[in-house]
XYZ file of C-alpha atoms in Angstrom:
771
model
C 17.689 -12.162 4.134
C 16.694 -14.728 1.537
C 17.961 -14.706 -2.014
C 16.030 -17.340 -3.937
C 14.125 -15.204 -6.442
C 15.831 -15.334 -9.834
C 16.687 -12.012 -11.479
C 14.613 -11.170 -14.541
C 13.537 -7.751 -15.852
C 9.823 -8.535 -16.237
C 9.196 -11.686 -14.212
C 9.413 -12.831 -10.616
C 10.831 -16.342 -10.844
C 11.076 -19.115 -8.263
C 12.765 -22.365 -9.258
C 12.540 -25.407 -7.019
C 10.084 -25.976 -4.198
C 11.164 -25.326 -0.617
C 8.226 -25.806 1.785
C 9.971 -23.578 4.340
C 9.664 -20.670 1.891
C 6.129 -21.369 0.735
C 4.364 -18.702 2.807
C 6.948 -16.121 1.725
C 6.271 -17.019 -1.900
C 2.521 -16.907 -1.326
C 2.970 -13.229 -0.492
C 5.446 -12.394 -3.247
C 3.420 -14.046 -6.017
C 0.069 -12.529 -4.958
C -2.188 -11.086 -7.627
C -4.990 -8.507 -7.443
C -6.960 -5.905 -9.355
C -7.974 -3.247 -6.836
C -11.278 -4.990 -6.046
C -10.010 -8.374 -4.981
C -6.715 -10.074 -4.355
C -5.373 -13.580 -3.962
C -2.280 -14.948 -2.269
C -0.363 -17.474 -4.329
C -1.924 -20.468 -2.636
C -2.099 -23.706 -4.614
C -5.293 -24.676 -6.395
C -4.944 -28.325 -5.377
C -4.840 -29.474 -1.757
C -1.731 -28.545 0.186
C -1.375 -29.933 3.704
C 1.879 -28.113 4.448
C 2.299 -24.661 5.980
C 0.201 -22.093 4.145
C -1.603 -18.825 4.812
C -4.828 -18.926 2.855
C -5.802 -15.528 1.539
C -8.637 -14.455 -0.777
C -9.594 -10.832 -0.117
C -12.395 -8.564 -1.327
C -11.823 -4.830 -0.976
C -14.004 -2.982 1.513
C -15.501 -6.094 3.132
C -14.454 -6.062 6.780
C -15.265 -7.226 10.286
C -14.973 -5.177 13.510
C -12.904 -7.610 15.584
C -13.422 -6.735 19.251
C -10.405 -4.973 20.739
C -8.184 -7.120 22.920
C -6.088 -5.167 25.429
C -4.869 -5.813 28.943
C -5.930 -2.497 30.416
C -8.874 -0.629 28.950
C -8.598 3.156 28.807
C -11.338 5.662 28.061
C -11.238 6.613 24.415
C -10.040 3.221 23.180
C -11.640 1.990 19.964
C -14.013 -0.892 20.549
C -12.714 -2.919 17.626
C -9.919 -3.425 15.127
C -11.303 -3.531 11.593
C -10.032 -6.348 9.428
C -10.356 -7.058 5.745
C -11.530 -10.647 5.751
C -10.244 -13.793 4.238
C -13.233 -14.561 2.042
C -14.479 -17.376 -0.179
C -11.622 -19.530 -1.421
C -12.370 -19.350 -5.133
C -9.220 -20.942 -6.534
C -9.771 -24.486 -5.213
C -9.444 -27.435 -7.612
C -9.090 -30.768 -5.848
C -7.183 -33.380 -7.878
C -7.306 -37.157 -7.448
C -5.315 -39.531 -9.636
C -6.885 -42.972 -9.609
C -8.170 -42.109 -6.143
C -4.822 -40.738 -4.887
C -4.832 -37.069 -3.747
C -2.394 -34.666 -5.372
C -0.672 -32.827 -2.499
C 2.800 -31.347 -2.874
C 3.363 -31.796 0.858
C 3.226 -35.576 0.448
C 4.445 -36.038 -3.140
C 7.997 -36.128 -4.410
C 8.385 -32.814 -6.258
C 10.781 -33.497 -9.133
C 10.674 -29.975 -10.564
C 8.856 -26.786 -9.678
C 8.685 -23.215 -10.909
C 6.490 -20.240 -10.169
C 6.485 -17.138 -12.385
C 4.708 -13.847 -11.853
C 4.530 -12.182 -15.247
C 4.388 -8.496 -14.377
C 4.290 -7.285 -17.953
C 1.046 -9.120 -18.735
C -0.389 -9.598 -15.246
C -0.685 -13.339 -14.624
C 0.691 -16.021 -12.302
C 2.008 -19.278 -13.731
C 3.090 -22.394 -11.843
C 4.623 -25.567 -13.270
C 5.693 -28.741 -11.544
C 6.343 -32.432 -12.006
C 5.288 -34.576 -9.064
C 5.638 -38.278 -8.294
C 2.902 -39.758 -6.130
C 3.368 -42.564 -3.618
C 2.013 -44.988 -6.236
C 4.829 -44.006 -8.590
C 2.526 -42.182 -10.972
C 4.097 -38.995 -12.345
C 2.168 -35.923 -13.460
C 3.117 -32.636 -15.038
C 0.990 -29.672 -14.031
C 0.767 -26.142 -15.400
C -1.599 -23.587 -13.871
C -2.199 -20.018 -15.010
C -4.208 -17.546 -12.937
C -5.467 -13.981 -13.325
C -7.567 -11.461 -11.463
C -8.972 -9.352 -14.258
C -8.203 -5.653 -14.585
C -10.870 -5.392 -17.281
C -13.704 -6.711 -15.118
C -12.573 -6.466 -11.519
C -15.190 -8.970 -10.329
C -13.641 -11.779 -12.371
C -10.841 -14.231 -11.837
C -9.878 -17.192 -13.991
C -7.644 -20.264 -13.805
C -6.394 -22.669 -16.430
C -5.180 -25.898 -14.795
C -3.580 -28.512 -17.058
C -2.387 -31.941 -15.877
C -0.512 -34.456 -18.011
C -0.178 -38.185 -17.296
C 3.520 -38.838 -17.791
C 3.969 -42.553 -17.108
C 0.530 -44.065 -16.739
C -2.978 -44.305 -18.099
C -5.659 -43.542 -15.558
C -8.498 -41.382 -14.300
C -8.032 -37.814 -13.142
C -10.841 -36.514 -10.944
C -11.197 -32.736 -10.883
C -13.119 -31.067 -8.056
C -13.413 -27.324 -8.757
C -15.120 -25.732 -5.780
C -15.859 -22.674 -3.642
C -15.080 -22.873 0.074
C -16.510 -20.375 2.561
C -15.187 -22.270 5.581
C -12.336 -19.793 5.975
C -10.693 -18.039 8.910
C -8.381 -15.110 9.622
C -5.262 -16.236 11.432
C -5.129 -12.880 13.217
C -8.639 -13.148 14.700
C -8.546 -11.761 18.246
C -10.939 -14.383 19.596
C -10.566 -17.215 17.046
C -13.933 -16.340 15.526
C -15.161 -17.322 12.122
C -16.413 -14.137 10.530
C -18.736 -15.556 7.848
C -22.101 -17.281 7.866
C -23.543 -19.026 4.852
C -26.663 -17.472 3.318
C -27.209 -19.690 0.287
C -25.536 -22.120 -2.077
C -26.664 -23.685 -5.315
C -25.415 -25.546 -8.355
C -27.651 -25.310 -11.401
C -27.072 -25.237 -15.159
C -23.316 -25.547 -14.702
C -23.016 -22.544 -12.382
C -22.152 -23.026 -8.710
C -22.799 -20.101 -6.363
C -22.219 -19.610 -2.670
C -23.289 -16.494 -0.784
C -21.897 -15.531 2.585
C -22.622 -12.737 5.019
C -20.236 -11.203 7.517
C -21.192 -11.176 11.157
C -21.943 -7.736 12.648
C -21.296 -5.722 9.444
C -23.702 -7.781 7.270
C -21.696 -7.458 4.061
C -22.735 -10.070 1.552
C -20.510 -11.746 -0.991
C -21.734 -13.945 -3.810
C -19.082 -16.060 -5.498
C -19.938 -18.015 -8.623
C -17.956 -20.287 -10.901
C -18.317 -22.202 -14.131
C -15.798 -24.539 -15.690
C -14.854 -26.375 -18.827
C -12.861 -29.599 -19.084
C -10.782 -30.415 -22.174
C -8.663 -33.435 -23.119
C -5.882 -32.629 -25.547
C -7.793 -29.536 -26.647
C -11.136 -31.273 -27.194
C -14.074 -30.513 -24.919
C -14.762 -33.446 -22.597
C -18.355 -34.527 -22.125
C -17.951 -36.250 -18.757
C -20.965 -36.007 -16.455
C -20.621 -33.566 -13.558
C -21.338 -34.549 -9.968
C -22.517 -31.805 -7.600
C -20.595 -31.501 -4.325
C -22.508 -29.615 -1.651
C -22.219 -29.334 2.107
C -22.037 -26.590 4.722
C -19.980 -23.617 3.484
C -18.934 -25.519 0.339
C -20.193 -25.949 -3.219
C -18.535 -27.530 -6.214
C -18.585 -30.032 -9.041
C -16.615 -33.165 -9.819
C -15.676 -34.408 -13.288
C -13.414 -37.287 -14.265
C -11.150 -37.474 -17.280
C -9.765 -40.814 -18.476
C -6.266 -40.204 -19.842
C -3.917 -42.325 -21.850
C -0.234 -41.996 -21.086
C 0.984 -38.663 -22.442
C -2.456 -37.060 -22.624
C -3.324 -33.747 -20.951
C -6.580 -32.761 -19.268
C -7.198 -29.029 -18.823
C -9.771 -27.478 -16.558
C -10.630 -23.806 -17.113
C -12.350 -22.223 -14.116
C -14.128 -18.883 -14.413
C -15.090 -16.983 -11.255
C -17.112 -13.929 -10.254
C -16.794 -12.306 -6.813
C -19.432 -9.617 -6.212
C -20.147 -7.964 -2.879
C -23.028 -5.910 -1.539
C -20.807 -2.855 -1.859
C -21.520 -3.016 -5.590
C -24.858 -4.785 -5.951
C -27.956 -4.897 -3.741
C -28.002 -8.047 -1.570
C -31.108 -9.498 -3.214
C -29.526 -9.130 -6.672
C -26.110 -10.585 -5.864
C -26.698 -14.139 -7.036
C -28.139 -13.035 -10.362
C -25.288 -10.572 -10.865
C -22.617 -13.161 -10.087
C -24.290 -15.676 -12.395
C -24.406 -13.171 -15.241
C -20.819 -12.069 -14.649
C -19.361 -15.566 -14.629
C -21.318 -16.549 -17.733
C -19.916 -13.515 -19.546
C -16.396 -14.447 -18.471
C -16.755 -18.012 -19.719
C -18.258 -16.866 -23.002
C -15.076 -14.872 -23.661
C -12.882 -17.881 -22.922
C -9.604 -18.051 -21.061
C -7.426 -16.981 -23.992
C -9.464 -13.816 -24.519
C -9.389 -12.975 -20.802
C -5.610 -13.434 -20.839
C -5.233 -11.212 -23.910
C -7.441 -8.518 -22.348
C -5.320 -8.684 -19.213
C -2.116 -8.207 -21.186
C -3.576 -5.186 -22.993
C -4.779 -3.634 -19.735
C -1.377 -4.045 -18.127
C 0.342 -2.632 -21.202
C -1.741 0.521 -20.758
C -0.787 0.660 -17.077
C 2.916 0.327 -17.818
C 2.737 3.111 -20.401
C 2.179 5.576 -17.585
C 4.387 4.259 -14.810
C 7.256 2.081 -15.979
C 10.768 2.676 -14.695
C 13.438 1.191 -16.954
C 16.971 0.518 -15.677
C 19.887 -0.494 -17.882
C 22.806 -2.370 -16.379
C 21.272 -3.918 -13.236
C 18.698 -6.670 -13.750
C 18.072 -7.144 -10.012
C 17.310 -3.437 -9.596
C 15.092 -3.486 -12.689
C 13.139 -6.458 -11.391
C 12.724 -4.851 -7.982
C 11.345 -1.502 -9.123
C 8.887 -3.142 -11.512
C 7.747 -5.498 -8.766
C 7.039 -2.548 -6.513
C 5.151 -0.674 -9.242
C 3.218 -3.809 -10.173
C 2.043 -4.375 -6.619
C 0.994 -0.735 -6.212
C -1.178 -1.000 -9.303
C -2.650 -4.323 -8.177
C -3.616 -2.808 -4.829
C -5.332 0.410 -5.854
C -6.872 1.522 -9.147
C -8.795 4.629 -8.062
C -12.058 3.457 -9.564
C -13.962 3.449 -6.253
C -13.767 6.328 -3.757
C -14.758 3.960 -0.925
C -11.501 2.048 -1.232
C -7.997 2.886 -0.098
C -4.567 1.311 0.369
C -3.753 -1.123 3.159
C -0.094 -1.484 4.225
C -0.210 -5.115 3.067
C -2.639 -4.612 0.211
C -4.202 -7.933 -0.822
C -1.183 -9.993 0.194
C -1.724 -10.850 3.859
C -3.653 -10.192 7.052
C -1.181 -8.080 9.043
C -2.357 -4.545 9.848
C -5.887 -5.710 9.069
C -5.782 -4.519 5.464
C -6.978 -1.114 6.626
C -5.756 2.431 5.955
C -2.960 4.335 7.702
C -1.411 7.762 7.099
C 1.003 5.884 4.828
C -1.501 6.474 2.018
C -1.134 10.253 2.098
C 2.600 10.340 2.838
C 3.796 7.630 0.442
C 0.991 6.284 -1.738
C -0.349 9.609 -2.987
C 2.946 10.841 -4.547
C 3.126 7.652 -6.616
C -0.390 7.942 -8.038
C -0.047 11.705 -8.567
C 2.819 11.212 -10.971
C 1.932 7.908 -12.630
C -1.795 8.178 -13.354
C -4.501 10.586 -14.417
C -5.470 13.064 -11.657
C -8.782 11.433 -10.744
C -6.929 8.395 -9.384
C -5.165 10.426 -6.696
C -8.232 12.614 -6.189
C -10.222 9.597 -5.096
C -7.816 9.082 -2.194
C -8.610 12.594 -0.973
C -12.335 12.139 -1.466
C -12.107 8.979 0.647
C -10.888 11.097 3.568
C -13.487 13.788 2.942
C -16.243 11.176 3.183
C -14.840 10.276 6.613
C -14.798 13.837 7.952
C -17.874 13.395 10.126
C -16.298 10.381 11.784
C -13.033 12.294 12.225
C -15.021 14.909 14.141
C -16.576 12.149 16.259
C -13.116 10.680 16.897
C -12.017 14.054 18.263
C -15.165 14.345 20.396
C -14.394 11.003 22.047
C -11.108 12.505 23.233
C -12.756 15.685 24.522
C -12.418 18.050 21.580
C -15.336 20.149 20.386
C -16.598 22.811 17.973
C -16.039 20.733 14.853
C -12.428 19.764 15.577
C -11.464 16.749 13.470
C -8.938 14.042 14.333
C -8.418 11.601 11.534
C -7.783 8.029 12.657
C -4.418 6.325 12.722
C -6.078 3.164 11.428
C -9.467 2.936 9.757
C -11.696 1.481 7.113
C -14.784 3.618 7.681
C -13.449 6.789 9.302
C -13.648 5.469 12.865
C -10.415 4.993 14.791
C -9.704 1.300 15.280
C -6.114 1.240 16.538
C -5.810 0.009 20.102
C -2.369 1.028 21.354
C -2.677 4.139 23.519
C 0.594 5.742 22.421
C -0.624 5.611 18.825
C -4.401 6.036 19.163
C -4.161 9.059 21.458
C -0.729 10.505 20.721
C 0.371 9.936 17.122
C -1.651 12.896 15.964
C 0.798 13.985 13.282
C -1.411 11.880 10.999
C -3.826 14.819 10.928
C -1.163 16.896 9.217
C -0.650 14.187 6.588
C -4.306 14.630 5.585
C -3.949 18.362 5.028
C -0.556 18.125 3.338
C -2.061 15.622 0.891
C -4.614 18.239 -0.186
C -1.812 20.727 -0.838
C 0.304 18.101 -2.595
C -2.540 17.153 -4.918
C -3.395 20.749 -5.819
C 0.244 21.726 -6.259
C 0.776 18.876 -8.704
C -2.488 18.969 -10.644
C -3.512 22.618 -10.430
C -7.003 21.470 -9.417
C -7.742 24.299 -6.977
C -11.461 23.656 -7.418
C -10.925 20.738 -5.052
C -10.720 23.204 -2.166
C -14.241 24.485 -2.689
C -15.661 21.077 -3.470
C -14.145 19.040 -0.632
C -10.795 20.194 0.728
C -11.675 23.342 2.670
C -13.984 21.551 5.107
C -11.221 19.096 5.975
C -8.705 21.908 6.475
C -11.052 23.772 8.820
C -11.768 20.668 10.902
C -8.083 19.807 11.285
C -7.133 23.420 12.071
C -9.749 23.515 14.811
C -8.156 20.407 16.260
C -4.667 21.960 16.284
C -6.018 25.098 17.946
C -7.462 23.069 20.808
C -4.511 20.671 21.057
C -1.858 23.321 21.767
C -1.570 25.338 24.942
C 0.189 28.556 25.876
C 3.379 28.345 27.935
C 4.284 31.426 29.926
C 7.735 30.015 30.570
C 8.499 29.511 26.864
C 6.444 32.456 25.635
C 4.948 30.278 22.962
C 2.448 27.548 22.170
C 3.442 24.017 23.116
C 2.028 20.617 22.227
C 2.397 18.043 24.982
C 2.049 14.278 25.148
C 2.514 13.225 21.523
C 4.270 10.562 19.494
C 5.953 11.494 16.226
C 6.687 9.198 13.292
C 9.519 7.818 15.431
C 7.476 5.374 17.477
C 10.530 4.584 19.614
C 9.605 7.754 21.543
C 6.216 8.014 23.268
C 4.435 10.727 25.220
C 6.935 13.439 24.346
C 6.491 17.194 24.311
C 6.920 19.443 21.295
C 7.724 16.932 18.625
C 9.244 19.203 15.976
C 7.579 17.448 13.053
C 4.107 17.515 14.615
C 4.416 21.172 15.619
C 5.658 22.083 12.132
C 2.678 20.354 10.521
C 0.283 22.140 12.876
C 1.853 25.510 12.057
C 1.762 24.876 8.322
C -1.832 23.589 8.370
C -3.092 26.689 10.164
C -1.376 28.896 7.604
C -2.537 26.877 4.608
C -6.123 26.793 5.852
C -6.189 30.576 6.168
C -4.797 30.929 2.645
C -7.357 28.433 1.329
C -10.253 30.259 2.988
C -9.166 33.478 1.322
C -8.838 31.765 -2.051
C -12.288 30.141 -1.955
C -13.875 33.357 -0.691
C -12.437 35.263 -3.650
C -12.917 32.626 -6.350
C -16.225 31.055 -5.347
C -18.166 33.302 -2.935
C -21.310 31.193 -3.097
C -19.508 28.014 -2.137
C -17.574 29.887 0.545
C -20.835 31.004 2.092
C -22.212 27.452 1.992
C -19.134 25.975 3.662
C -18.779 28.599 6.359
C -22.468 28.301 7.194
C -22.245 24.513 7.314
C -19.291 24.494 9.726
C -20.456 27.607 11.627
C -17.286 29.439 10.728
C -18.905 32.897 10.675
C -20.016 32.400 14.276
C -16.393 32.060 15.334
C -14.836 35.292 14.178
C -11.760 34.800 16.363
C -10.651 31.628 14.566
C -8.413 33.172 11.923
C -6.735 35.453 14.464
C -6.185 32.533 16.842
C -4.720 30.375 14.095
C -2.349 33.140 13.022
C -1.206 33.661 16.597
C -0.510 29.948 17.101
C 1.326 29.668 13.785
C 3.514 32.650 14.683
C 4.317 31.495 18.206
C 4.346 27.695 18.215
C 7.523 26.220 19.671
C 9.920 24.857 17.005
C 13.150 24.537 18.951
C 16.615 24.631 17.407
C 19.680 23.425 19.294
C 22.035 26.388 19.685
C 25.148 24.223 19.815
C 24.553 22.042 16.749
C 22.044 24.137 14.826
C 19.752 21.121 14.302
C 16.012 21.008 14.814
C 15.342 19.267 18.134
C 13.187 16.179 17.620
C 11.375 16.837 20.905
C 11.979 18.276 24.340
C 14.747 16.421 26.137
C 16.116 14.636 23.091
C 19.483 16.368 23.294
C 19.903 15.093 26.871
C 20.109 11.502 25.646
C 23.261 9.491 25.103
C 23.740 10.236 21.400
C 25.953 7.259 20.591
C 25.550 6.405 16.871
C 23.625 3.280 15.995
C 26.754 1.901 14.351
C 27.979 1.148 17.878
C 25.124 -1.269 18.569
C 26.460 -4.855 18.380
C 25.321 -6.588 15.202
C 23.662 -9.358 17.197
C 21.259 -6.876 18.781
C 19.532 -5.878 15.549
C 16.680 -5.308 15.154
C 16.533 -3.666 18.548
C 12.748 -4.099 18.733
C 13.363 -7.847 18.927
C 16.327 -7.756 21.314
C 15.861 -4.804 23.670
C 13.207 -4.132 26.278
C 10.707 -1.424 25.380
C 11.954 0.585 28.344
C 15.500 0.533 26.983
C 14.319 1.560 23.513
C 12.310 4.493 24.874
C 15.266 5.777 26.886
C 17.654 5.464 23.949
C 18.300 8.008 21.220
C 17.570 5.537 18.449
C 15.018 6.470 15.828
C 12.684 3.964 14.176
C 12.061 6.029 11.041
C 12.459 9.548 9.699
C 10.932 12.070 12.114
C 12.612 15.466 11.878
C 13.823 14.367 8.466
C 10.243 13.554 7.415
C 9.418 17.210 8.006
C 12.555 18.359 6.213
C 11.551 16.203 3.235
C 7.996 17.539 3.101
C 8.988 21.204 3.463
C 12.342 20.972 1.717
C 11.905 24.290 -0.068
C 11.913 26.096 3.301
C 15.482 25.041 4.046
C 18.821 25.667 2.392
C 21.165 22.825 1.540
C 23.349 23.424 4.584
C 20.375 23.123 6.941
C 19.214 19.896 5.303
C 22.715 18.472 5.414
C 23.230 19.458 9.051
C 20.041 17.716 10.160
C 20.688 14.673 7.972
C 24.200 14.285 9.357
C 22.886 14.493 12.903
C 19.801 12.273 12.744
C 20.632 9.611 10.173
C 23.437 8.028 12.295
C 20.868 7.611 15.085
C 18.243 5.973 12.845
C 17.884 2.183 12.905
C 15.377 2.094 9.995
C 13.177 -0.509 11.647
C 10.190 0.750 9.700
C 9.976 -0.140 6.028
C 8.986 3.498 5.393
C 12.282 4.942 6.604
C 14.920 4.241 3.912
C 13.100 6.013 1.078
C 12.974 9.399 2.841
C 16.664 9.129 3.655
C 17.430 8.132 0.060
C 15.622 11.187 -1.320
C 17.308 13.596 1.082
C 20.720 11.997 0.526
C 20.244 12.546 -3.206
C 19.309 16.195 -2.690
C 22.495 16.969 -0.725
C 24.815 14.999 -2.998
C 25.350 11.884 -0.862
C 24.989 9.633 -3.873
C 26.528 6.449 -2.430
C 24.310 6.631 0.623
C 21.259 7.452 -1.466
C 21.808 4.305 -3.503
C 22.409 2.192 -0.393
C 19.090 3.351 1.084
C 17.374 2.642 -2.227
C 18.662 -0.940 -2.220
C 17.364 -1.400 1.303
C 13.813 -0.611 0.257
C 13.780 -1.901 -3.343
C 14.173 -5.629 -2.590
C 12.737 -5.550 0.922
C 10.146 -8.212 0.130
C 11.780 -10.040 -2.762
C 14.765 -10.863 -0.530
C 12.741 -10.899 2.721
C 15.158 -8.550 4.487
C 13.068 -8.364 7.668
C 12.026 -12.018 7.814
C 8.355 -11.021 7.731
C 7.334 -11.294 4.085
C 5.218 -14.358 4.870
C 2.820 -11.931 6.626
C 2.330 -9.999 3.370
C 4.167 -7.396 1.316
C 5.060 -3.845 2.405
C 2.836 -2.093 -0.122
C 3.196 1.532 0.999
C 6.953 1.048 1.308
C 6.889 0.036 -2.352
C 5.626 3.515 -3.171
C 8.679 4.770 -1.307
C 10.923 2.741 -3.618
C 9.446 4.542 -6.616
C 9.888 7.873 -4.791
C 13.573 7.045 -4.230
C 14.095 6.745 -7.988
C 11.930 9.583 -9.269
C 12.210 12.157 -6.460
C 15.625 10.947 -5.311
C 17.768 10.011 -8.306
C 15.540 11.979 -10.706
C 15.364 15.004 -8.411
C 11.756 15.617 -9.494
C 9.918 18.348 -7.604
C 6.787 20.403 -8.158
C 7.367 23.849 -6.664
C 4.664 26.493 -6.894
C 2.971 24.418 -9.580
C 6.143 24.161 -11.714
C 7.854 20.903 -12.622
C 11.598 20.688 -12.075
C 14.253 17.993 -11.922
C 17.946 17.495 -11.151
C 18.690 13.930 -12.227
C 21.835 11.995 -11.395
C 22.888 8.538 -12.515
C 23.929 5.862 -9.994
C 27.271 4.457 -11.049
C 25.839 0.934 -10.828
C 23.480 1.707 -13.740
C 24.165 2.472 -17.386
C 20.985 4.557 -17.705
C 17.428 4.747 -16.439
C 14.120 6.242 -17.466
C 10.817 7.012 -15.794
C 7.450 8.460 -16.729
C 5.487 11.344 -15.233
C 1.943 12.643 -15.643
C 1.923 16.394 -15.065
C -1.077 18.631 -15.741
C -2.146 16.763 -18.853
C 1.348 16.149 -20.224
C 2.790 12.632 -20.290
C 6.563 12.789 -20.069
C 9.254 10.157 -20.449
C 12.540 11.125 -18.831
C 15.707 9.238 -19.776
C 18.904 9.780 -17.795
C 22.118 8.792 -19.587
C 25.783 9.252 -18.638
C 26.109 12.502 -20.558
C 22.628 13.828 -21.075
C 18.986 13.885 -20.097
C 16.320 13.299 -22.751
C 12.713 14.316 -22.043
C 9.984 13.288 -24.462
C 6.488 14.707 -24.343
C 4.263 11.813 -25.432
C 1.017 13.758 -25.234
C -0.958 16.492 -26.994
C -0.373 18.937 -24.131
C 2.539 21.367 -24.171
C 4.339 22.050 -20.898
C 7.515 23.525 -19.516
C 10.025 22.188 -17.080
C 13.129 23.277 -15.267
C 16.254 21.116 -15.507
C 19.161 22.096 -13.273
C 17.648 25.540 -12.894
C 17.110 26.176 -16.599
C 13.456 26.506 -17.614
C 12.541 25.231 -21.083
C 9.207 24.924 -22.937
C 8.360 21.483 -24.285
C 5.823 21.292 -27.099
C 3.400 18.431 -27.571
C 5.098 15.320 -29.036
C 8.469 17.038 -28.846
C 11.645 16.160 -27.048
C 14.481 18.083 -25.504
C 18.026 17.130 -24.652
C 19.942 18.611 -21.769
C 23.585 18.019 -20.937
C 24.156 16.397 -17.564
C 27.146 17.780 -15.747
């Protein structure tokens, strides 16, 4: 655990430069806008340890799979979002001496991520080997207003000398991914040019042939006056730039403003990319840096209006929750149905930047409640567009008749994960896809989604579950063999309770959805059933009902708990508290064989199912399973603490709920797992928000009705959060003695607080005593 980030309600603050922490800070201070993202690398040269990262959403490379023993059904590649053109570069020479914080004496240093207004600022004073001292201030944005644009203002002041400062703003395509399986460079240069003050470089990815045109323009000022220094063109393989020199007197400041456009062939035809990037960067420069910064602040203000969580009495907790919300909104904006959420977002290379089931289980609840419905809807449409590939994924494993198996890891619908116990066995992800459809409709009331997109997905997944189970004469029920649940510390198990529960529920929900679409939209029902040949399989509904009624969901007679999987109760059930402290995390200290034979749980498994279907169980059942499984859970997935926090809140374990919240809230800011240098845990950040709103706030949507049972952690004086619900925008404030709900919209609604249902008119507020 590291504790060097200074507490501040709206800013992430680093004071002092420690090279050993630089890659951690590069992750923490990353910025993005849903289309592109940038690690907090330095603009000027840095020869110390750094992980360069400039990412463009949707642009990927199929890196050939590297495994020791190939098995039939393995994906041929692992898709990776690529490190792309380094657009932030500004080389600095001071009377011929390179500015490099790895070789300078750094007298002072600060880095600030302003979350309220959406920009990164860095300040430092450095002393070069010559004794010359400079003061530098850089400000950087990736624009929310025009997601193709980024901009930098880089100011350098001569503190104790008069001399020449040479600026070299440039674009560098000679970039690599550190996680390349075969040390390949994934880009080839297509073109580069520097004309009329605009430098452009265009690259193309190998194999996938995505093109990216990056353009920049710049302006150089001295003490606020435009400098007229001649520009030298710098051009060589994979590199284009300009050089300008400013002659400064002691105490003068030279400021370079760099305007950038990043446009890929996902958005513009390849032959029009250069013209589009030129036009875009000219428009950005014509606005000027101050206008871009003001637009950014206004755009972020609008974002915060819908999603802010305010905490009184704990600055560290306030900073943490806003950091998590900020990163979620930098990662995904919902403006493009082709894009999704990578576990690391735009902050690092780990997990390839591609999509996991984390999106549906953790990301979707955040966007459902903090943004207009179309934002979350786009996440579902993304999966619908991949349905054909999900069917092909299932066919590769021997399934037929339109059965669909959604991938564990993907960017285009094809499975690209290459560990057998996950690729072939962790099929519970299919249930996350169908539950997301239900979750979206339950929250928004948009049942038209079923006829438009959802029903086809439900049918494909249900067909998969039908073929994946088998009848057991011995158990007089349907069993599902050879699976891995969310707890990846158990592989190739039989009858994982969570997976079987999801299969049962999906079959039931699909049947209900078929009946609804048939009654409400007969024409569309006929189109869908003809398309998927449903009418030709008249036994499907009966088979699904039989499986749902008879699937094995074992309960331990002695303890009354749901059994995680066959054989689990035969393990040595010694609580994890008995593991010596020096052996944590066990995935770094124990053999895999020892982990698999142990009872220890990586993340919520049975409890994930209890969380998702909470309304099926009474409080005693939830408590019984929590008390049994939580002491065996080592929480070695960043996704685990939030589910435990929410369930602990629901059964009144307030101290434990808060402890789990703390574990997830500052996971990256304090680098709990010593892995933040690889990138941030973006989907876990959604879990932090869930811990506050669904946990402490007790917010639920049951049968389309909004309810809440808020409680106040004793460490806080009060807190508030915002919710979008069926057109109403609500602000909920939880105080020691009361709950205040304000409807800040034109849409009337009703909500249930501690079991009491109350109407809430547009622009009205209600107060409710908190016991």
